[in-house]
mmCIF file with all atom_site columns, C-alpha atoms in Angstrom:
data_model
loop_
_atom_site.group_PDB
_atom_site.id
_atom_site.type_symbol
_atom_site.label_atom_id
_atom_site.label_alt_id
_atom_site.label_comp_id
_atom_site.label_asym_id
_atom_site.label_entity_id
_atom_site.label_seq_id
_atom_site.pdbx_PDB_ins_code
_atom_site.Cartn_x
_atom_site.Cartn_y
_atom_site.Cartn_z
_atom_site.occupancy
_atom_site.B_iso_or_equiv
_atom_site.pdbx_formal_charge
_atom_site.auth_seq_id
_atom_site.auth_comp_id
_atom_site.auth_asym_id
_atom_site.auth_atom_id
_atom_site.pdbx_PDB_model_num
ATOM 1   C CA . UNK A 1 1   ? -30.120 87.964  -60.620 1.00 55.00 ? 3   UNK A CA 1
ATOM 2   C CA . UNK A 1 2   ? -31.017 88.315  -56.944 1.00 61.00 ? 4   UNK A CA 1
ATOM 3   C CA . UNK A 1 3   ? -35.010 88.576  -56.943 1.00 63.00 ? 5   UNK A CA 1
ATOM 4   C CA . UNK A 1 4   ? -35.860 89.379  -53.467 1.00 79.00 ? 6   UNK A CA 1
ATOM 5   C CA . UNK A 1 5   ? -35.983 92.980  -51.647 1.00 89.00 ? 7   UNK A CA 1
ATOM 6   C CA . UNK A 1 6   ? -34.284 93.812  -48.441 1.00 90.00 ? 8   UNK A CA 1
ATOM 7   C CA . UNK A 1 7   ? -34.393 96.506  -45.901 1.00 91.00 ? 9   UNK A CA 1
ATOM 8   C CA . UNK A 1 8   ? -32.566 97.969  -42.921 1.00 91.00 ? 10  UNK A CA 1
ATOM 9   C CA . UNK A 1 9   ? -33.798 100.832 -40.578 1.00 92.00 ? 11  UNK A CA 1
ATOM 10  C CA . UNK A 1 10  ? -32.354 102.395 -37.577 1.00 92.00 ? 12  UNK A CA 1
ATOM 11  C CA . UNK A 1 11  ? -34.536 104.320 -34.653 1.00 93.00 ? 13  UNK A CA 1
ATOM 12  C CA . UNK A 1 12  ? -35.769 103.755 -31.191 1.00 94.00 ? 14  UNK A CA 1
ATOM 13  C CA . UNK A 1 13  ? -38.106 100.910 -29.976 1.00 93.00 ? 15  UNK A CA 1
ATOM 14  C CA . UNK A 1 14  ? -41.524 101.795 -29.830 1.00 92.00 ? 16  UNK A CA 1
ATOM 15  C CA . UNK A 1 15  ? -42.922 98.611  -28.516 1.00 90.00 ? 17  UNK A CA 1
ATOM 16  C CA . UNK A 1 16  ? -44.713 95.289  -29.576 1.00 89.00 ? 18  UNK A CA 1
ATOM 17  C CA . UNK A 1 17  ? -48.584 94.979  -30.310 1.00 84.00 ? 19  UNK A CA 1
ATOM 18  C CA . UNK A 1 18  ? -50.836 92.169  -31.474 1.00 81.00 ? 20  UNK A CA 1
ATOM 19  C CA . UNK A 1 19  ? -54.091 92.327  -33.735 1.00 78.00 ? 21  UNK A CA 1
ATOM 20  C CA . UNK A 1 20  ? -56.159 89.821  -35.735 1.00 74.00 ? 22  UNK A CA 1
ATOM 21  C CA . UNK A 1 21  ? -56.164 90.602  -39.532 1.00 69.00 ? 23  UNK A CA 1
ATOM 22  C CA . UNK A 1 22  ? -58.443 90.566  -42.134 1.00 67.00 ? 24  UNK A CA 1
ATOM 23  C CA . UNK A 1 23  ? -58.022 86.506  -42.460 1.00 71.00 ? 25  UNK A CA 1
ATOM 24  C CA . UNK A 1 24  ? -58.457 86.257  -38.951 1.00 76.00 ? 26  UNK A CA 1
ATOM 25  C CA . UNK A 1 25  ? -54.909 85.551  -38.271 1.00 76.00 ? 27  UNK A CA 1
ATOM 26  C CA . UNK A 1 26  ? -52.967 86.929  -34.936 1.00 81.00 ? 28  UNK A CA 1
ATOM 27  C CA . UNK A 1 27  ? -50.343 89.134  -36.157 1.00 82.00 ? 29  UNK A CA 1
ATOM 28  C CA . UNK A 1 28  ? -47.423 90.527  -34.101 1.00 86.00 ? 30  UNK A CA 1
ATOM 29  C CA . UNK A 1 29  ? -45.603 93.665  -34.899 1.00 86.00 ? 31  UNK A CA 1
ATOM 30  C CA . UNK A 1 30  ? -42.769 95.404  -33.718 1.00 89.00 ? 32  UNK A CA 1
ATOM 31  C CA . UNK A 1 31  ? -42.915 98.995  -33.895 1.00 89.00 ? 33  UNK A CA 1
ATOM 32  C CA . UNK A 1 32  ? -39.695 101.335 -34.974 1.00 91.00 ? 34  UNK A CA 1
ATOM 33  C CA . UNK A 1 33  ? -40.309 104.997 -35.003 1.00 91.00 ? 35  UNK A CA 1
ATOM 34  C CA . UNK A 1 34  ? -37.710 107.319 -36.706 1.00 90.00 ? 36  UNK A CA 1
ATOM 35  C CA . UNK A 1 35  ? -37.862 110.859 -37.426 1.00 86.00 ? 37  UNK A CA 1
ATOM 36  C CA . UNK A 1 36  ? -41.021 111.948 -39.095 1.00 80.00 ? 38  UNK A CA 1
ATOM 37  C CA . UNK A 1 37  ? -42.559 108.041 -38.869 1.00 82.00 ? 39  UNK A CA 1
ATOM 38  C CA . UNK A 1 38  ? -43.102 105.021 -37.954 1.00 84.00 ? 40  UNK A CA 1
ATOM 39  C CA . UNK A 1 39  ? -42.717 101.617 -39.394 1.00 85.00 ? 41  UNK A CA 1
ATOM 40  C CA . UNK A 1 40  ? -43.936 97.960  -38.360 1.00 83.00 ? 42  UNK A CA 1
ATOM 41  C CA . UNK A 1 41  ? -42.398 94.929  -39.310 1.00 84.00 ? 43  UNK A CA 1
ATOM 42  C CA . UNK A 1 42  ? -43.761 91.487  -38.233 1.00 83.00 ? 44  UNK A CA 1
ATOM 43  C CA . UNK A 1 43  ? -42.286 89.129  -36.044 1.00 85.00 ? 45  UNK A CA 1
ATOM 44  C CA . UNK A 1 44  ? -43.147 85.951  -34.215 1.00 84.00 ? 46  UNK A CA 1
ATOM 45  C CA . UNK A 1 45  ? -44.608 85.357  -31.250 1.00 84.00 ? 47  UNK A CA 1
ATOM 46  C CA . UNK A 1 46  ? -41.138 83.783  -29.709 1.00 86.00 ? 48  UNK A CA 1
ATOM 47  C CA . UNK A 1 47  ? -39.427 87.389  -31.095 1.00 85.00 ? 49  UNK A CA 1
ATOM 48  C CA . UNK A 1 48  ? -42.214 89.290  -28.882 1.00 85.00 ? 50  UNK A CA 1
ATOM 49  C CA . UNK A 1 49  ? -41.322 87.239  -25.916 1.00 86.00 ? 51  UNK A CA 1
ATOM 50  C CA . UNK A 1 50  ? -38.099 87.553  -26.168 1.00 85.00 ? 52  UNK A CA 1
ATOM 51  C CA . UNK A 1 51  ? -37.637 91.166  -26.799 1.00 83.00 ? 53  UNK A CA 1
ATOM 52  C CA . UNK A 1 52  ? -41.078 92.721  -24.945 1.00 78.00 ? 54  UNK A CA 1
ATOM 53  C CA . UNK A 1 53  ? -39.158 93.731  -22.012 1.00 82.00 ? 55  UNK A CA 1
ATOM 54  C CA . UNK A 1 54  ? -37.178 96.036  -23.546 1.00 87.00 ? 56  UNK A CA 1
ATOM 55  C CA . UNK A 1 55  ? -37.320 99.647  -22.774 1.00 89.00 ? 57  UNK A CA 1
ATOM 56  C CA . UNK A 1 56  ? -39.545 101.660 -25.154 1.00 91.00 ? 58  UNK A CA 1
ATOM 57  C CA . UNK A 1 57  ? -37.288 104.590 -26.671 1.00 92.00 ? 59  UNK A CA 1
ATOM 58  C CA . UNK A 1 58  ? -34.185 102.390 -26.613 1.00 92.00 ? 60  UNK A CA 1
ATOM 59  C CA . UNK A 1 59  ? -32.041 102.728 -29.981 1.00 94.00 ? 61  UNK A CA 1
ATOM 60  C CA . UNK A 1 60  ? -32.406 99.897  -32.244 1.00 93.00 ? 62  UNK A CA 1
ATOM 61  C CA . UNK A 1 61  ? -31.403 98.642  -35.619 1.00 93.00 ? 63  UNK A CA 1
ATOM 62  C CA . UNK A 1 62  ? -33.576 95.955  -38.084 1.00 91.00 ? 64  UNK A CA 1
ATOM 63  C CA . UNK A 1 63  ? -32.656 94.141  -41.250 1.00 92.00 ? 65  UNK A CA 1
ATOM 64  C CA . UNK A 1 64  ? -35.233 91.833  -42.972 1.00 90.00 ? 66  UNK A CA 1
ATOM 65  C CA . UNK A 1 65  ? -37.052 91.222  -46.294 1.00 89.00 ? 67  UNK A CA 1
ATOM 66  C CA . UNK A 1 66  ? -39.941 92.733  -48.106 1.00 87.00 ? 68  UNK A CA 1
ATOM 67  C CA . UNK A 1 67  ? -42.300 90.981  -49.795 1.00 85.00 ? 69  UNK A CA 1
ATOM 68  C CA . UNK A 1 68  ? -44.300 92.395  -52.098 1.00 84.00 ? 70  UNK A CA 1
ATOM 69  C CA . UNK A 1 69  ? -47.585 91.105  -53.048 1.00 78.00 ? 71  UNK A CA 1
ATOM 70  C CA . UNK A 1 70  ? -50.514 92.510  -55.105 1.00 70.00 ? 72  UNK A CA 1
ATOM 71  C CA . UNK A 1 71  ? -49.184 95.814  -54.064 1.00 68.00 ? 73  UNK A CA 1
ATOM 72  C CA . UNK A 1 72  ? -48.899 95.561  -50.436 1.00 75.00 ? 74  UNK A CA 1
ATOM 73  C CA . UNK A 1 73  ? -45.399 95.472  -48.774 1.00 80.00 ? 75  UNK A CA 1
ATOM 74  C CA . UNK A 1 74  ? -44.902 93.139  -45.900 1.00 81.00 ? 76  UNK A CA 1
ATOM 75  C CA . UNK A 1 75  ? -41.812 93.211  -43.810 1.00 83.00 ? 77  UNK A CA 1
ATOM 76  C CA . UNK A 1 76  ? -40.411 90.021  -42.663 1.00 85.00 ? 78  UNK A CA 1
ATOM 77  C CA . UNK A 1 77  ? -37.542 90.737  -39.718 1.00 86.00 ? 79  UNK A CA 1
ATOM 78  C CA . UNK A 1 78  ? -34.509 88.878  -39.961 1.00 88.00 ? 80  UNK A CA 1
ATOM 79  C CA . UNK A 1 79  ? -31.973 90.686  -37.114 1.00 89.00 ? 81  UNK A CA 1
ATOM 80  C CA . UNK A 1 80  ? -32.501 93.029  -34.781 1.00 91.00 ? 82  UNK A CA 1
ATOM 81  C CA . UNK A 1 81  ? -30.108 95.077  -32.745 1.00 92.00 ? 83  UNK A CA 1
ATOM 82  C CA . UNK A 1 82  ? -30.732 96.832  -29.732 1.00 92.00 ? 84  UNK A CA 1
ATOM 83  C CA . UNK A 1 83  ? -28.555 99.789  -27.899 1.00 91.00 ? 85  UNK A CA 1
ATOM 84  C CA . UNK A 1 84  ? -26.501 97.761  -25.662 1.00 88.00 ? 86  UNK A CA 1
ATOM 85  C CA . UNK A 1 85  ? -25.987 94.626  -28.014 1.00 89.00 ? 87  UNK A CA 1
ATOM 86  C CA . UNK A 1 86  ? -22.527 93.254  -28.869 1.00 88.00 ? 88  UNK A CA 1
ATOM 87  C CA . UNK A 1 87  ? -22.450 94.202  -32.887 1.00 86.00 ? 89  UNK A CA 1
ATOM 88  C CA . UNK A 1 88  ? -25.246 97.321  -31.958 1.00 91.00 ? 90  UNK A CA 1
ATOM 89  C CA . UNK A 1 89  ? -23.383 100.197 -34.475 1.00 90.00 ? 91  UNK A CA 1
ATOM 90  C CA . UNK A 1 90  ? -24.995 103.578 -32.601 1.00 92.00 ? 92  UNK A CA 1
ATOM 91  C CA . UNK A 1 91  ? -27.334 105.492 -34.735 1.00 91.00 ? 93  UNK A CA 1
ATOM 92  C CA . UNK A 1 92  ? -26.463 108.744 -36.512 1.00 90.00 ? 94  UNK A CA 1
ATOM 93  C CA . UNK A 1 93  ? -28.474 111.587 -37.193 1.00 89.00 ? 95  UNK A CA 1
ATOM 94  C CA . UNK A 1 94  ? -29.321 110.278 -40.760 1.00 88.00 ? 96  UNK A CA 1
ATOM 95  C CA . UNK A 1 95  ? -30.356 107.107 -39.693 1.00 85.00 ? 97  UNK A CA 1
ATOM 96  C CA . UNK A 1 96  ? -33.176 108.623 -37.633 1.00 84.00 ? 98  UNK A CA 1
ATOM 97  C CA . UNK A 1 97  ? -34.150 110.192 -40.599 1.00 87.00 ? 99  UNK A CA 1
ATOM 98  C CA . UNK A 1 98  ? -34.090 107.951 -43.291 1.00 87.00 ? 100 UNK A CA 1
ATOM 99  C CA . UNK A 1 99  ? -36.830 105.330 -41.731 1.00 86.00 ? 101 UNK A CA 1
ATOM 100 C CA . UNK A 1 100 ? -36.991 102.163 -43.295 1.00 88.00 ? 102 UNK A CA 1
ATOM 101 C CA . UNK A 1 101 ? -35.058 101.781 -46.856 1.00 91.00 ? 103 UNK A CA 1
ATOM 102 C CA . UNK A 1 102 ? -35.108 98.767  -48.948 1.00 89.00 ? 104 UNK A CA 1
ATOM 103 C CA . UNK A 1 103 ? -33.330 98.097  -52.294 1.00 91.00 ? 105 UNK A CA 1
ATOM 104 C CA . UNK A 1 104 ? -33.740 95.562  -55.221 1.00 91.00 ? 106 UNK A CA 1
ATOM 105 C CA . UNK A 1 105 ? -34.593 95.099  -58.827 1.00 92.00 ? 107 UNK A CA 1
ATOM 106 C CA . UNK A 1 106 ? -37.263 96.814  -60.500 1.00 92.00 ? 108 UNK A CA 1
ATOM 107 C CA . UNK A 1 107 ? -38.589 97.523  -64.088 1.00 94.00 ? 109 UNK A CA 1
ATOM 108 C CA . UNK A 1 108 ? -39.930 100.930 -65.193 1.00 95.00 ? 110 UNK A CA 1
ATOM 109 C CA . UNK A 1 109 ? -42.048 100.438 -68.467 1.00 95.00 ? 111 UNK A CA 1
ATOM 110 C CA . UNK A 1 110 ? -43.378 103.831 -69.026 1.00 94.00 ? 112 UNK A CA 1
ATOM 111 C CA . UNK A 1 111 ? -42.924 107.435 -67.337 1.00 95.00 ? 113 UNK A CA 1
ATOM 112 C CA . UNK A 1 112 ? -45.474 110.431 -67.940 1.00 94.00 ? 114 UNK A CA 1
ATOM 113 C CA . UNK A 1 113 ? -45.923 113.808 -66.578 1.00 94.00 ? 115 UNK A CA 1
ATOM 114 C CA . UNK A 1 114 ? -48.052 116.957 -66.878 1.00 94.00 ? 116 UNK A CA 1
ATOM 115 C CA . UNK A 1 115 ? -48.705 120.036 -65.596 1.00 94.00 ? 117 UNK A CA 1
ATOM 116 C CA . UNK A 1 116 ? -52.244 120.252 -63.502 1.00 92.00 ? 118 UNK A CA 1
ATOM 117 C CA . UNK A 1 117 ? -54.824 123.170 -63.677 1.00 93.00 ? 119 UNK A CA 1
ATOM 118 C CA . UNK A 1 118 ? -52.732 124.484 -60.016 1.00 93.00 ? 120 UNK A CA 1
ATOM 119 C CA . UNK A 1 119 ? -49.195 124.671 -62.174 1.00 93.00 ? 121 UNK A CA 1
ATOM 120 C CA . UNK A 1 120 ? -48.173 121.811 -60.178 1.00 91.00 ? 122 UNK A CA 1
ATOM 121 C CA . UNK A 1 121 ? -46.030 118.978 -62.079 1.00 92.00 ? 123 UNK A CA 1
ATOM 122 C CA . UNK A 1 122 ? -47.505 115.659 -61.721 1.00 93.00 ? 124 UNK A CA 1
ATOM 123 C CA . UNK A 1 123 ? -45.074 112.533 -62.559 1.00 94.00 ? 125 UNK A CA 1
ATOM 124 C CA . UNK A 1 124 ? -46.327 108.860 -62.656 1.00 94.00 ? 126 UNK A CA 1
ATOM 125 C CA . UNK A 1 125 ? -44.864 105.813 -63.994 1.00 94.00 ? 127 UNK A CA 1
ATOM 126 C CA . UNK A 1 126 ? -45.660 101.956 -63.798 1.00 94.00 ? 128 UNK A CA 1
ATOM 127 C CA . UNK A 1 127 ? -43.195 100.220 -62.067 1.00 92.00 ? 129 UNK A CA 1
ATOM 128 C CA . UNK A 1 128 ? -42.886 96.798  -61.889 1.00 92.00 ? 130 UNK A CA 1
ATOM 129 C CA . UNK A 1 129 ? -41.330 94.922  -58.866 1.00 90.00 ? 131 UNK A CA 1
ATOM 130 C CA . UNK A 1 130 ? -41.303 90.805  -57.796 1.00 87.00 ? 132 UNK A CA 1
ATOM 131 C CA . UNK A 1 131 ? -44.871 90.297  -56.722 1.00 84.00 ? 133 UNK A CA 1
ATOM 132 C CA . UNK A 1 132 ? -46.647 93.302  -57.945 1.00 84.00 ? 134 UNK A CA 1
ATOM 133 C CA . UNK A 1 133 ? -47.148 95.939  -60.965 1.00 87.00 ? 135 UNK A CA 1
ATOM 134 C CA . UNK A 1 134 ? -47.543 99.624  -59.706 1.00 88.00 ? 136 UNK A CA 1
ATOM 135 C CA . UNK A 1 135 ? -49.316 101.395 -62.447 1.00 89.00 ? 137 UNK A CA 1
ATOM 136 C CA . UNK A 1 136 ? -49.715 105.124 -62.824 1.00 90.00 ? 138 UNK A CA 1
ATOM 137 C CA . UNK A 1 137 ? -47.423 105.323 -59.259 1.00 90.00 ? 139 UNK A CA 1
ATOM 138 C CA . UNK A 1 138 ? -46.865 108.866 -58.287 1.00 91.00 ? 140 UNK A CA 1
ATOM 139 C CA . UNK A 1 139 ? -43.429 109.868 -57.830 1.00 92.00 ? 141 UNK A CA 1
ATOM 140 C CA . UNK A 1 140 ? -41.769 113.269 -56.583 1.00 91.00 ? 142 UNK A CA 1
ATOM 141 C CA . UNK A 1 141 ? -40.603 115.214 -59.790 1.00 93.00 ? 143 UNK A CA 1
ATOM 142 C CA . UNK A 1 142 ? -37.197 115.801 -58.167 1.00 93.00 ? 144 UNK A CA 1
ATOM 143 C CA . UNK A 1 143 ? -36.794 111.969 -58.318 1.00 93.00 ? 145 UNK A CA 1
ATOM 144 C CA . UNK A 1 144 ? -39.061 111.552 -61.319 1.00 93.00 ? 146 UNK A CA 1
ATOM 145 C CA . UNK A 1 145 ? -36.100 113.691 -63.185 1.00 92.00 ? 147 UNK A CA 1
ATOM 146 C CA . UNK A 1 146 ? -33.474 110.932 -62.715 1.00 92.00 ? 148 UNK A CA 1
ATOM 147 C CA . UNK A 1 147 ? -35.340 107.974 -63.711 1.00 93.00 ? 149 UNK A CA 1
ATOM 148 C CA . UNK A 1 148 ? -34.449 105.644 -66.416 1.00 93.00 ? 150 UNK A CA 1
ATOM 149 C CA . UNK A 1 149 ? -36.621 103.217 -68.218 1.00 92.00 ? 151 UNK A CA 1
ATOM 150 C CA . UNK A 1 150 ? -36.052 99.551  -68.081 1.00 93.00 ? 152 UNK A CA 1
ATOM 151 C CA . UNK A 1 151 ? -34.117 97.481  -65.593 1.00 94.00 ? 153 UNK A CA 1
ATOM 152 C CA . UNK A 1 152 ? -33.686 98.876  -62.528 1.00 94.00 ? 154 UNK A CA 1
ATOM 153 C CA . UNK A 1 153 ? -32.187 99.087  -59.183 1.00 93.00 ? 155 UNK A CA 1
ATOM 154 C CA . UNK A 1 154 ? -34.703 100.923 -56.853 1.00 93.00 ? 156 UNK A CA 1
ATOM 155 C CA . UNK A 1 155 ? -34.274 102.469 -53.653 1.00 93.00 ? 157 UNK A CA 1
ATOM 156 C CA . UNK A 1 156 ? -37.510 102.971 -51.856 1.00 89.00 ? 158 UNK A CA 1
ATOM 157 C CA . UNK A 1 157 ? -38.703 103.585 -48.306 1.00 87.00 ? 159 UNK A CA 1
ATOM 158 C CA . UNK A 1 158 ? -41.349 101.932 -46.662 1.00 82.00 ? 160 UNK A CA 1
ATOM 159 C CA . UNK A 1 159 ? -43.924 103.728 -44.230 1.00 77.00 ? 161 UNK A CA 1
ATOM 160 C CA . UNK A 1 160 ? -46.311 102.078 -42.034 1.00 70.00 ? 162 UNK A CA 1
ATOM 161 C CA . UNK A 1 161 ? -49.323 103.397 -40.311 1.00 69.00 ? 163 UNK A CA 1
ATOM 162 C CA . UNK A 1 162 ? -51.620 101.639 -37.754 1.00 67.00 ? 164 UNK A CA 1
ATOM 163 C CA . UNK A 1 163 ? -54.944 102.661 -36.952 1.00 70.00 ? 165 UNK A CA 1
ATOM 164 C CA . UNK A 1 164 ? -58.687 101.865 -35.933 1.00 73.00 ? 166 UNK A CA 1
ATOM 165 C CA . UNK A 1 165 ? -61.002 101.006 -38.239 1.00 73.00 ? 167 UNK A CA 1
ATOM 166 C CA . UNK A 1 166 ? -64.595 101.732 -38.119 1.00 77.00 ? 168 UNK A CA 1
ATOM 167 C CA . UNK A 1 167 ? -65.460 98.614  -36.027 1.00 77.00 ? 169 UNK A CA 1
ATOM 168 C CA . UNK A 1 168 ? -62.607 99.899  -33.494 1.00 75.00 ? 170 UNK A CA 1
ATOM 169 C CA . UNK A 1 169 ? -59.736 97.120  -34.754 1.00 73.00 ? 171 UNK A CA 1
ATOM 170 C CA . UNK A 1 170 ? -56.649 97.837  -35.225 1.00 66.00 ? 172 UNK A CA 1
ATOM 171 C CA . UNK A 1 171 ? -55.334 97.962  -38.850 1.00 67.00 ? 173 UNK A CA 1
ATOM 172 C CA . UNK A 1 172 ? -51.589 97.937  -40.081 1.00 63.00 ? 174 UNK A CA 1
ATOM 173 C CA . UNK A 1 173 ? -51.140 99.177  -43.706 1.00 69.00 ? 175 UNK A CA 1
ATOM 174 C CA . UNK A 1 174 ? -47.261 100.014 -45.752 1.00 68.00 ? 176 UNK A CA 1
ATOM 175 C CA . UNK A 1 175 ? -46.813 102.289 -48.598 1.00 75.00 ? 177 UNK A CA 1
ATOM 176 C CA . UNK A 1 176 ? -44.095 102.907 -50.432 1.00 82.00 ? 178 UNK A CA 1
ATOM 177 C CA . UNK A 1 177 ? -41.878 106.177 -51.535 1.00 86.00 ? 179 UNK A CA 1
ATOM 178 C CA . UNK A 1 178 ? -39.601 105.561 -54.344 1.00 89.00 ? 180 UNK A CA 1
ATOM 179 C CA . UNK A 1 179 ? -36.362 107.668 -53.541 1.00 90.00 ? 181 UNK A CA 1
ATOM 180 C CA . UNK A 1 180 ? -34.113 106.357 -56.568 1.00 90.00 ? 182 UNK A CA 1
ATOM 181 C CA . UNK A 1 181 ? -33.400 104.007 -59.077 1.00 90.00 ? 183 UNK A CA 1
ATOM 182 C CA . UNK A 1 182 ? -30.725 103.930 -61.128 1.00 90.00 ? 184 UNK A CA 1
ATOM 183 C CA . UNK A 1 183 ? -30.070 101.696 -64.738 1.00 86.00 ? 185 UNK A CA 1
ATOM 184 C CA . UNK A 1 184 ? -29.023 98.123  -64.163 1.00 64.00 ? 186 UNK A CA 1
ATOM 185 C CA . UNK A 1 185 ? -25.890 97.842  -66.147 1.00 55.00 ? 187 UNK A CA 1
ATOM 186 C CA . UNK A 1 186 ? -25.537 94.402  -67.936 1.00 50.00 ? 188 UNK A CA 1
ATOM 187 C CA . UNK A 1 187 ? -21.981 92.923  -67.917 1.00 44.00 ? 189 UNK A CA 1
ATOM 188 C CA . UNK A 1 188 ? -20.455 91.904  -71.414 1.00 39.00 ? 190 UNK A CA 1
ATOM 189 C CA . UNK A 1 189 ? -18.402 88.823  -71.069 1.00 41.00 ? 191 UNK A CA 1
ATOM 190 C CA . UNK A 1 190 ? -15.864 88.789  -73.652 1.00 42.00 ? 192 UNK A CA 1
ATOM 191 C CA . UNK A 1 191 ? -14.501 85.963  -75.383 1.00 43.00 ? 193 UNK A CA 1
ATOM 192 C CA . UNK A 1 192 ? -10.996 85.583  -75.086 1.00 44.00 ? 194 UNK A CA 1
ATOM 193 C CA . UNK A 1 193 ? -8.755  84.381  -77.910 1.00 44.00 ? 195 UNK A CA 1
#
């Protein structure tokens, strides 16, 4: 069973920034804009120096891993291709809209829904991922209807935000929207006589 989560994202290069995180560690991030949002992927200083001269607004594709710890989603870059690179595949409109998509194994242990006082439907699940348990996790009603309980392969979107705190320091946070989950079919092996 593959335990990790992998991501891919296509959009436009929005620059590289550095800041000190809550643990007083220097963090360098590459920002990629997609239609409707931005995602920030952690990169090494060497990577930042290699790509800091790239023009902001250039088309880019990136792939990597998603680490989930305590309900936080940390993005680690493994490959990047800029417009003009040998292996770059041009972006489609769908690429520009979807943002950062990741996939991997999860487990839905409970589903529940109810009608609020304002007549809107509220849907929640308990979702276990490698590295976190998301209890009372809100999902869109159209996604909720399609979700099975038990072991699933999830498809999610990670959204990033970098903003200043009350001290004026930059902080980065990522959250995730569940887009789909399908039941994980177990393979049955037949003994041949």
